[in-house]
CSV table of C-alpha atoms in Angstrom, one decimal:
chain,number,residue,atom,x,y,z
H,1,MET,CA,0.0,0.0,0.0
H,2,ALA,CA,1.3,3.4,-0.8
H,3,GLU,CA,2.6,5.6,1.9
H,4,TRP,CA,0.3,8.5,1.2
H,5,LEU,CA,-2.8,6.3,1.8
H,6,ARG,CA,-1.7,5.3,5.3
H,7,ARG,CA,-0.8,8.7,6.6
H,8,PRO,CA,-3.4,11.5,7.0
H,9,SER,CA,-2.8,14.5,4.8
H,10,ARG,CA,-3.0,16.8,7.7
H,11,PRO,CA,-2.3,16.1,11.4
H,12,ALA,CA,-5.2,15.6,13.7
H,13,ARG,CA,-6.1,18.8,15.6
H,14,ARG,CA,-6.0,19.0,19.3
H,15,PRO,CA,-9.4,19.4,20.9
H,16,ASP,CA,-8.4,22.6,22.7
H,17,LEU,CA,-7.2,24.2,19.4
H,18,GLN,CA,-10.4,23.2,17.7
H,19,GLN,CA,-12.4,24.8,20.5
H,20,GLN,CA,-10.3,28.0,20.2
H,21,ASN,CA,-10.9,28.0,16.4
H,22,ASN,CA,-14.6,27.5,17.0
H,23,ALA,CA,-14.8,30.4,19.5
H,24,VAL,CA,-13.0,32.7,17.0
H,25,GLY,CA,-15.4,31.6,14.2
H,26,MET,CA,-18.4,32.2,16.5
H,27,ARG,CA,-17.2,35.7,17.4
H,28,ILE,CA,-16.7,36.5,13.7
H,29,LEU,CA,-20.2,35.3,12.9
H,30,MET,CA,-21.8,37.1,15.9
H,31,THR,CA,-20.1,40.5,15.4
H,32,PRO,CA,-22.4,41.7,12.5
H,33,LEU,CA,-25.4,40.4,14.4
H,34,LEU,CA,-24.5,42.3,17.5
H,35,VAL,CA,-23.7,45.5,15.6
H,36,TYR,CA,-27.1,45.3,13.7
H,37,THR,CA,-28.9,44.7,17.0
H,38,ALA,CA,-27.1,47.6,18.7
H,39,LEU,CA,-28.1,50.0,15.8
H,40,GLY,CA,-31.7,48.8,16.0
H,41,ILE,CA,-31.8,49.4,19.8
H,42,LEU,CA,-30.3,52.9,19.5
H,43,ASN,CA,-32.5,53.8,16.5
H,44,THR,CA,-35.7,52.8,18.3
H,45,LEU,CA,-34.8,54.6,21.5
H,46,LEU,CA,-33.7,57.7,19.7
H,47,LEU,CA,-36.9,57.9,17.7
H,48,ALA,CA,-39.1,57.2,20.8
H,49,THR,CA,-37.3,60.0,22.7
H,50,ARG,CA,-37.5,62.5,19.9
H,51,GLN,CA,-41.2,61.9,19.3
H,52,ARG,CA,-41.8,62.9,23.0
H,53,ARG,CA,-40.4,66.4,22.5
H,54,LYS,CA,-43.8,68.0,23.0
H,55,GLU,CA,-44.5,66.0,26.1
H,56,PHE,CA,-41.1,67.1,27.6
H,57,ALA,CA,-41.8,70.7,26.7
H,58,ALA,CA,-45.2,70.6,28.4
H,59,LEU,CA,-43.6,69.1,31.5
H,60,ARG,CA,-41.0,71.8,31.5
H,61,LEU,CA,-43.6,74.6,31.1
H,62,ALA,CA,-45.5,73.0,34.0
H,63,GLY,CA,-42.5,73.4,36.3
H,64,SER,CA,-40.4,70.3,35.9
H,65,THR,CA,-36.7,70.8,35.9
H,66,LYS,CA,-34.2,69.2,33.4
H,67,ALA,CA,-32.8,67.1,36.2
H,68,GLN,CA,-36.3,65.7,37.0
H,69,LEU,CA,-36.9,64.9,33.4
H,70,LEU,CA,-33.5,63.2,33.0
H,71,ARG,CA,-34.1,61.2,36.2
H,72,MET,CA,-37.5,60.1,34.7
H,73,LEU,CA,-35.8,59.1,31.5
H,74,GLY,CA,-33.1,57.2,33.5
H,75,TRP,CA,-35.8,55.2,35.3
H,76,GLU,CA,-37.6,54.5,32.1
H,77,SER,CA,-34.4,53.3,30.5
H,78,VAL,CA,-33.8,51.0,33.5
H,79,VAL,CA,-37.3,49.5,33.1
H,80,VAL,CA,-36.9,49.1,29.4
H,81,VAL,CA,-33.5,47.4,29.8
H,82,LEU,CA,-34.7,45.1,32.6
H,83,SER,CA,-37.8,44.0,30.8
H,84,GLY,CA,-35.8,43.4,27.6
H,85,LEU,CA,-33.3,41.3,29.5
H,86,LEU,CA,-36.1,39.4,31.2
H,87,VAL,CA,-37.8,38.6,27.9
H,88,ALA,CA,-34.5,37.6,26.3
H,89,GLY,CA,-33.6,35.4,29.3
H,90,LEU,CA,-37.0,33.6,29.0
H,91,VAL,CA,-36.6,33.0,25.3
H,92,ILE,CA,-33.0,31.8,25.7
H,93,THR,CA,-34.1,29.5,28.6
H,94,VAL,CA,-36.8,27.9,26.5
H,95,PHE,CA,-34.5,27.5,23.5
H,96,LEU,CA,-31.7,26.0,25.5
H,97,ALA,CA,-34.1,23.6,27.3
H,98,GLY,CA,-35.3,22.3,24.0
H,99,LEU,CA,-31.8,22.1,22.6
H,100,SER,CA,-30.4,20.3,25.6
H,101,ALA,CA,-33.2,17.8,25.5
H,102,ARG,CA,-32.4,17.0,21.9
H,103,ILE,CA,-28.7,16.7,22.2
H,104,ALA,CA,-28.5,15.1,25.7
H,105,PRO,CA,-28.1,11.5,24.4
H,106,TYR,CA,-25.1,12.5,22.4
H,107,LEU,CA,-23.2,14.4,25.2
H,108,THR,CA,-20.7,12.6,27.4
H,109,ALA,CA,-20.5,15.5,29.8
H,110,PRO,CA,-22.8,18.5,30.5
H,111,ALA,CA,-22.0,21.5,28.3
H,112,PRO,CA,-21.3,24.6,30.4
H,113,LEU,CA,-22.9,27.9,29.6
H,114,PRO,CA,-20.7,30.8,28.7
H,115,TRP,CA,-21.7,32.9,31.6
H,116,GLY,CA,-19.0,35.5,31.0
H,117,ALA,CA,-20.1,36.1,27.4
H,118,LEU,CA,-23.8,36.2,28.4
H,119,ALA,CA,-22.9,38.8,31.1
H,120,GLN,CA,-21.0,40.9,28.6
H,121,VAL,CA,-23.9,40.9,26.1
H,122,ALA,CA,-26.3,41.8,28.9
H,123,ALA,CA,-24.1,44.6,30.1
H,124,GLY,CA,-23.6,45.9,26.6
H,125,CYS,CA,-27.4,46.0,26.0
H,126,ALA,CA,-28.0,47.7,29.3
H,127,GLY,CA,-25.4,50.3,28.5
H,128,LEU,CA,-26.9,50.9,25.1
H,129,GLY,CA,-30.4,51.1,26.6
H,130,VAL,CA,-29.4,53.7,29.1
H,131,LEU,CA,-27.3,55.8,26.7
H,132,GLY,CA,-30.0,55.4,24.0
H,133,LEU,CA,-32.5,57.2,26.2
H,134,LEU,CA,-30.4,59.6,28.1
H,135,VAL,CA,-28.3,61.1,25.3
H,136,PRO,CA,-31.3,62.0,23.1
H,137,GLY,CA,-33.1,63.1,26.2
H,138,VAL,CA,-30.3,65.6,27.0
H,139,LEU,CA,-30.4,66.8,23.3
H,140,VAL,CA,-34.2,67.2,23.4
H,141,LEU,CA,-34.1,69.1,26.7
H,142,ARG,CA,-31.6,71.7,25.2
H,143,VAL,CA,-34.4,73.2,23.2
H,144,ARG,CA,-36.5,75.9,24.9
H,145,PRO,CA,-39.9,74.5,25.9
H,146,VAL,CA,-41.9,77.3,24.2
H,147,ARG,CA,-40.0,76.7,20.9
H,148,ALA,CA,-40.5,72.9,21.2
H,149,VAL,CA,-44.3,73.2,21.8
H,150,ARG,CA,-44.6,75.6,18.9
H,151,SER,CA,-42.5,73.5,16.5
H,152,ALA,CA,-44.3,70.3,17.4
H,153,GLU,CA,-47.7,71.7,16.3
């Protein structure tokens, strides 16, 4: 038998190297998805805040200060972020429960969840949510209330 038939053309990869390559590939695939999601979150929050310009102006004319309105926006952003993370957590739990039930017969050891990566994604979404409401809120509050009410009509 020929020598080239007995010997593999490339050496077998070590499992840890394969896992590292898989992790790099997953990051490459997830980056555009995360960027697209971040742009969607920021766009939605920006439009929602800008459309409330007349409401903010009316509150300012009624005696609210900029600090009070920013505090209100901060609490709103916390509620939005926490509800989004809760819904995402429920969806992921249902998905992973179904997936683990399907692949359990093929696993020799339980697959660990990447808690660090999940925490990073959650923190990134929380930061985007807070910034996505507070930054446009500051920009909307820079306009004088009387001008904002007049221009919104």
